[in-house]
């Protein structure tokens, strides 16, 4: 069931009231509170919304890399009324931003806190950013002042049936090999997804390394992605025989990027999930020590 919110409608929350000003997606709205500050309203009858609310209540005070829940709205007695949450508004997403080291560090810090859970939809437009208004006055500062991970509706525990049964999670072009092959997955699948996201952001121009040459509804769409995994980061190691059955194994029959980026990504983009470094180990990598953080996406200087 879709949301029944309308433009101009006022929602009463615990901390403020919110006026709906614009519909952004089917169940996502822009709103302003009593002081004129912008907020994001999500309202829909779906388990993902209530799951996102519950995950944020549990983790947002300990995990600074999450887009926070800022208020709950009061619900009336109408059983048809959709659950509604109020989230912090951000200026942009990572598709249009650089500052890759800054938001990558924030993502690692998020995983270090949520070690018992699994994030299942890592992609550039789920990383939200605010810009630094002082950057034009201070050339040493970065363009990104804040970065947060959004859209936690699919977050599940690592020991859930989704993880154990290899449920196909997230967007296929950002999905890890083990998830694409319907194998059991865990935290290391997020490391692959963020590595794929970083490749897209470093390149810019809406480039996606694993985007197939066929449309998304093509019967070989996901097979083409697996072939690209093998093309760029293969061959699949012999250790994969411990993860995949014979049928799956039978299916598995350089661009301009800086050496430091390539070395860092190489620690994430390992086909065997057991070989990938953890978020804690990656946080200690020398890649984060380089202050050269920003370049216009798609127009990297040489």
Short mmCIF file of C-alpha atoms in Angstrom, two decimals:
data_model
loop_
_atom_site.label_atom_id
_atom_site.label_comp_id
_atom_site.label_asym_id
_atom_site.label_seq_id
_atom_site.Cartn_x
_atom_site.Cartn_y
_atom_site.Cartn_z
CA UNK A 1 0.00 0.00 0.00
CA UNK A 2 1.38 3.43 -0.95
CA UNK A 3 1.51 6.53 1.21
CA UNK A 4 -1.50 8.84 1.35
CA UNK A 5 0.43 12.03 2.19
CA UNK A 6 -0.33 15.15 0.16
CA UNK A 7 1.40 18.45 -0.49
CA UNK A 8 0.70 21.01 2.22
CA UNK A 9 -0.25 18.37 4.77
CA UNK A 10 1.04 19.02 8.30
CA UNK A 11 2.40 16.11 10.33
CA UNK A 12 2.82 16.43 14.07
CA UNK A 13 5.94 14.90 15.59
CA UNK A 14 7.34 14.61 19.09
CA UNK A 15 9.79 17.49 18.56
CA UNK A 16 8.15 19.64 15.87
CA UNK A 17 5.51 19.78 13.14
CA UNK A 18 6.34 19.16 9.49
CA UNK A 19 4.73 20.57 6.36
CA UNK A 20 4.98 18.46 3.20
CA UNK A 21 6.44 20.65 0.41
CA UNK A 22 7.45 18.22 -2.34
CA UNK A 23 7.13 14.57 -3.30
CA UNK A 24 10.55 13.11 -4.18
CA UNK A 25 9.63 9.45 -4.74
CA UNK A 26 6.54 7.27 -4.30
CA UNK A 27 6.82 7.27 -0.51
CA UNK A 28 9.50 9.94 0.12
CA UNK A 29 8.77 13.62 0.69
CA UNK A 30 10.57 16.85 1.42
CA UNK A 31 9.18 18.78 4.39
CA UNK A 32 10.00 21.80 6.56
CA UNK A 33 9.65 22.02 10.32
CA UNK A 34 8.44 24.98 12.39
CA UNK A 35 11.82 26.74 12.11
CA UNK A 36 12.03 26.27 8.34
CA UNK A 37 14.61 23.48 8.44
CA UNK A 38 14.28 20.80 5.76
CA UNK A 39 13.60 17.18 6.61
CA UNK A 40 12.88 13.98 4.71
CA UNK A 41 9.60 12.19 5.36
CA UNK A 42 9.15 8.50 4.55
CA UNK A 43 5.64 7.09 4.77
CA UNK A 44 4.57 3.67 3.50
CA UNK A 45 3.07 0.36 4.62
CA UNK A 46 6.21 -1.76 4.24
CA UNK A 47 8.40 -3.74 6.61
CA UNK A 48 11.52 -1.95 5.30
CA UNK A 49 10.37 1.39 6.73
CA UNK A 50 9.79 -0.01 10.20
CA UNK A 51 13.06 -1.93 9.97
CA UNK A 52 14.95 1.27 9.09
CA UNK A 53 13.38 3.05 12.06
CA UNK A 54 14.31 0.21 14.42
CA UNK A 55 17.90 -0.01 13.13
CA UNK A 56 18.41 3.75 13.50
CA UNK A 57 16.99 3.78 17.02
CA UNK A 58 19.45 1.07 17.97
CA UNK A 59 22.60 2.30 16.24
CA UNK A 60 22.53 5.99 15.31
CA UNK A 61 23.90 7.26 18.65
CA UNK A 62 26.88 4.89 18.31
CA UNK A 63 27.41 4.96 14.55
CA UNK A 64 28.05 8.54 13.35
CA UNK A 65 28.11 7.47 9.70
CA UNK A 66 24.33 6.94 9.50
CA UNK A 67 21.72 9.41 8.24
CA UNK A 68 19.83 9.94 11.53
CA UNK A 69 16.21 9.60 12.47
CA UNK A 70 15.24 13.03 13.82
CA UNK A 71 11.62 12.53 14.89
CA UNK A 72 8.62 10.23 14.95
CA UNK A 73 5.22 11.45 13.84
CA UNK A 74 2.08 10.84 15.84
CA UNK A 75 -0.33 8.37 14.28
CA UNK A 76 -4.07 8.66 14.45
CA UNK A 77 -6.50 5.85 15.07
CA UNK A 78 -6.94 5.05 11.37
CA UNK A 79 -5.59 1.54 10.73
CA UNK A 80 -5.03 2.48 7.07
CA UNK A 81 -2.60 5.26 8.03
CA UNK A 82 0.93 4.40 6.90
CA UNK A 83 3.84 4.42 9.38
CA UNK A 84 5.90 7.60 8.98
CA UNK A 85 9.45 8.56 9.97
CA UNK A 86 11.32 11.88 9.83
CA UNK A 87 14.96 11.79 8.66
CA UNK A 88 17.71 14.37 8.41
CA UNK A 89 17.93 16.18 5.07
CA UNK A 90 21.23 16.37 3.16
CA UNK A 91 22.24 18.58 0.26
CA UNK A 92 23.41 15.94 -2.21
CA UNK A 93 24.52 12.37 -2.76
CA UNK A 94 27.88 10.90 -3.67
CA UNK A 95 26.98 10.64 -7.37
CA UNK A 96 27.57 14.39 -7.59
CA UNK A 97 30.29 14.73 -4.97
CA UNK A 98 33.96 13.94 -4.61
CA UNK A 99 35.63 13.82 -1.19
CA UNK A 100 35.93 10.06 -1.50
CA UNK A 101 38.37 9.59 1.39
CA UNK A 102 36.18 11.52 3.79
CA UNK A 103 32.99 9.59 3.24
CA UNK A 104 34.86 6.29 2.86
CA UNK A 105 36.31 6.71 6.36
CA UNK A 106 32.82 7.44 7.68
CA UNK A 107 31.50 4.26 6.06
CA UNK A 108 34.25 2.19 7.69
CA UNK A 109 33.43 3.72 11.07
CA UNK A 110 29.80 2.75 10.52
CA UNK A 111 30.73 -0.90 9.94
CA UNK A 112 33.02 -1.00 12.96
CA UNK A 113 30.01 -0.12 15.11
CA UNK A 114 27.53 -2.38 13.34
CA UNK A 115 29.74 -5.46 13.21
CA UNK A 116 26.83 -7.78 14.02
CA UNK A 117 24.65 -6.42 11.23
CA UNK A 118 24.87 -6.32 7.47
CA UNK A 119 24.25 -3.40 5.14
CA UNK A 120 22.77 -4.58 1.87
CA UNK A 121 22.32 -1.63 -0.49
CA UNK A 122 25.64 0.20 -0.87
CA UNK A 123 25.64 2.48 -3.91
CA UNK A 124 26.57 6.12 -4.63
CA UNK A 125 23.08 7.58 -4.28
CA UNK A 126 22.72 6.06 -0.81
CA UNK A 127 25.71 8.05 0.48
CA UNK A 128 24.43 11.53 1.36
CA UNK A 129 26.64 14.59 1.77
CA UNK A 130 26.65 18.19 2.92
CA UNK A 131 29.13 20.64 1.41
CA UNK A 132 31.61 22.81 3.27
CA UNK A 133 30.52 26.47 2.82
CA UNK A 134 34.04 27.69 3.71
CA UNK A 135 35.89 25.74 1.03
CA UNK A 136 36.15 28.74 -1.31
CA UNK A 137 37.91 30.70 1.43
CA UNK A 138 40.21 27.90 2.57
CA UNK A 139 41.83 25.97 -0.29
CA UNK A 140 43.17 23.37 2.17
CA UNK A 141 39.70 22.35 3.32
CA UNK A 142 37.64 19.63 1.64
CA UNK A 143 34.40 20.16 -0.27
CA UNK A 144 32.55 17.61 1.86
CA UNK A 145 31.75 18.59 5.43
CA UNK A 146 29.51 15.62 6.29
CA UNK A 147 28.76 12.22 4.75
CA UNK A 148 26.16 9.73 5.91
CA UNK A 149 24.87 6.34 4.80
CA UNK A 150 21.13 6.27 4.07
CA UNK A 151 18.33 3.84 3.26
CA UNK A 152 18.75 1.17 5.95
CA UNK A 153 15.50 -0.65 5.28
CA UNK A 154 17.27 -3.82 4.11
CA UNK A 155 19.73 -4.01 7.02
CA UNK A 156 19.62 -7.46 8.61
CA UNK A 157 21.67 -9.44 11.15
CA UNK A 158 24.59 -11.45 9.78
CA UNK A 159 23.02 -14.66 11.07
CA UNK A 160 19.63 -14.00 9.46
CA UNK A 161 18.08 -16.43 7.00
CA UNK A 162 18.71 -13.86 4.25
CA UNK A 163 22.47 -14.06 4.83
CA UNK A 164 22.59 -17.81 5.42
CA UNK A 165 20.51 -18.60 2.33
CA UNK A 166 22.33 -16.21 0.00
CA UNK A 167 19.34 -13.94 -0.65
CA UNK A 168 20.13 -11.72 -3.71
CA UNK A 169 20.69 -8.34 -2.08
CA UNK A 170 21.06 -4.81 -3.40
CA UNK A 171 21.54 -3.54 -6.94
CA UNK A 172 23.17 -6.18 -9.20
CA UNK A 173 26.05 -3.99 -10.48
CA UNK A 174 27.12 -3.24 -6.88
CA UNK A 175 26.44 -6.76 -5.60
CA UNK A 176 29.33 -8.95 -4.43
CA UNK A 177 30.21 -12.17 -6.32
CA UNK A 178 29.05 -14.39 -3.47
CA UNK A 179 25.70 -12.57 -3.27
CA UNK A 180 25.32 -12.70 -7.06
CA UNK A 181 25.93 -16.46 -6.92
CA UNK A 182 23.31 -16.89 -4.16
CA UNK A 183 25.99 -18.06 -1.71
CA UNK A 184 25.92 -17.26 2.03
CA UNK A 185 27.21 -13.74 2.63
CA UNK A 186 28.36 -11.59 5.54
CA UNK A 187 30.05 -8.26 6.32
CA UNK A 188 32.66 -8.78 3.59
CA UNK A 189 29.95 -8.40 0.94
CA UNK A 190 29.68 -4.73 1.99
CA UNK A 191 33.42 -4.26 1.48
CA UNK A 192 33.00 -5.33 -2.16
CA UNK A 193 29.97 -3.08 -2.66
CA UNK A 194 31.74 -0.02 -1.30
CA UNK A 195 34.78 -0.82 -3.43
CA UNK A 196 32.53 -0.90 -6.50
CA UNK A 197 30.99 2.40 -5.39
CA UNK A 198 34.43 3.98 -5.01
CA UNK A 199 35.39 2.90 -8.53
CA UNK A 200 32.29 4.67 -9.88
CA UNK A 201 33.05 7.82 -7.88
CA UNK A 202 36.73 7.93 -8.84
CA UNK A 203 35.84 7.64 -12.52
CA UNK A 204 32.82 9.93 -12.46
CA UNK A 205 30.61 10.51 -15.52
CA UNK A 206 28.09 7.95 -14.22
CA UNK A 207 30.55 5.15 -15.01
CA UNK A 208 29.88 1.70 -13.54
CA UNK A 209 32.61 -0.90 -14.05
CA UNK A 210 30.29 -3.91 -13.97
CA UNK A 211 27.42 -2.46 -16.02
CA UNK A 212 26.50 -5.10 -18.63
CA UNK A 213 26.01 -4.41 -22.35
CA UNK A 214 22.44 -5.73 -22.09
CA UNK A 215 19.32 -4.17 -20.48
CA UNK A 216 18.42 -4.99 -16.87
CA UNK A 217 15.51 -7.22 -17.90
CA UNK A 218 17.71 -9.37 -20.16
CA UNK A 219 17.95 -13.02 -19.10
CA UNK A 220 21.77 -12.86 -19.11
CA UNK A 221 22.06 -9.52 -17.29
CA UNK A 222 23.42 -10.98 -14.03
CA UNK A 223 25.61 -13.50 -15.87
CA UNK A 224 27.21 -10.62 -17.77
CA UNK A 225 28.02 -8.96 -14.43
CA UNK A 226 29.68 -12.16 -13.16
CA UNK A 227 31.73 -12.31 -16.35
CA UNK A 228 32.91 -8.75 -15.73
CA UNK A 229 33.87 -9.67 -12.15
CA UNK A 230 36.09 -12.35 -13.62
CA UNK A 231 37.38 -10.09 -16.40
CA UNK A 232 38.60 -7.34 -14.08
CA UNK A 233 39.39 -9.18 -10.84
CA UNK A 234 39.55 -12.86 -11.81
CA UNK A 235 40.17 -15.60 -12.29
CA UNK A 236 38.06 -16.98 -9.50
CA UNK A 237 40.51 -18.51 -7.00
CA UNK A 238 40.65 -22.24 -6.34
CA UNK A 239 39.41 -21.45 -2.83
CA UNK A 240 35.98 -20.78 -4.38
CA UNK A 241 35.40 -24.52 -4.52
CA UNK A 242 34.81 -24.31 -0.75
CA UNK A 243 32.02 -21.75 -1.29
CA UNK A 244 30.29 -22.73 -4.51
CA UNK A 245 28.85 -26.04 -5.70
CA UNK A 246 29.94 -27.59 -8.98
CA UNK A 247 27.04 -26.12 -10.95
CA UNK A 248 27.91 -22.61 -9.76
CA UNK A 249 31.60 -23.16 -10.55
CA UNK A 250 30.71 -24.16 -14.10
CA UNK A 251 28.86 -20.85 -14.57
CA UNK A 252 32.02 -18.94 -13.71
CA UNK A 253 33.67 -20.34 -16.73
CA UNK A 254 43.09 -1.19 -16.85
CA UNK A 255 41.92 2.06 -16.90
CA UNK A 256 43.36 5.45 -15.89
CA UNK A 257 43.35 5.26 -12.12
CA UNK A 258 46.11 6.23 -9.68
CA UNK A 259 48.32 3.50 -8.24
CA UNK A 260 47.34 4.37 -4.66
CA UNK A 261 43.64 4.07 -5.49
CA UNK A 262 44.27 0.81 -7.34
CA UNK A 263 46.24 -0.63 -4.42
CA UNK A 264 43.53 0.34 -1.92
CA UNK A 265 40.71 -1.01 -4.08
CA UNK A 266 42.66 -4.22 -4.59
CA UNK A 267 42.30 -4.96 -0.88
CA UNK A 268 38.52 -4.71 -1.21
CA UNK A 269 37.83 -6.21 -4.63
CA UNK A 270 38.82 -9.79 -3.87
CA UNK A 271 36.53 -12.45 -5.30
CA UNK A 272 36.81 -14.70 -2.25
CA UNK A 273 35.04 -12.81 0.58
CA UNK A 274 37.33 -14.43 3.14
CA UNK A 275 40.34 -12.68 1.60
CA UNK A 276 38.93 -9.13 1.94
CA UNK A 277 40.20 -6.94 4.76
CA UNK A 278 37.77 -5.95 7.48
CA UNK A 279 36.52 -2.39 7.94
CA UNK A 280 38.79 -2.01 10.99
CA UNK A 281 41.85 -3.12 9.01
CA UNK A 282 40.99 -0.83 6.11
CA UNK A 283 40.66 2.17 8.44
CA UNK A 284 44.35 1.74 9.26
CA UNK A 285 45.40 1.83 5.60
CA UNK A 286 47.81 4.55 4.46
CA UNK A 287 45.30 5.50 1.73
CA UNK A 288 43.52 7.71 4.29
CA UNK A 289 46.70 9.65 5.06
CA UNK A 290 46.80 11.44 1.69
CA UNK A 291 45.22 14.91 2.12
CA UNK A 292 44.51 15.17 -1.62
CA UNK A 293 40.83 14.48 -1.21
CA UNK A 294 38.81 16.27 -3.83
CA UNK A 295 38.59 16.53 -7.58
CA UNK A 296 35.56 17.33 -9.77
CA UNK A 297 33.86 14.05 -10.59
CA UNK A 298 34.69 13.01 -14.14
CA UNK A 299 37.21 15.83 -14.66
CA UNK A 300 40.24 14.56 -12.80
CA UNK A 301 43.33 16.63 -13.40
CA UNK A 302 46.49 14.87 -14.62
#
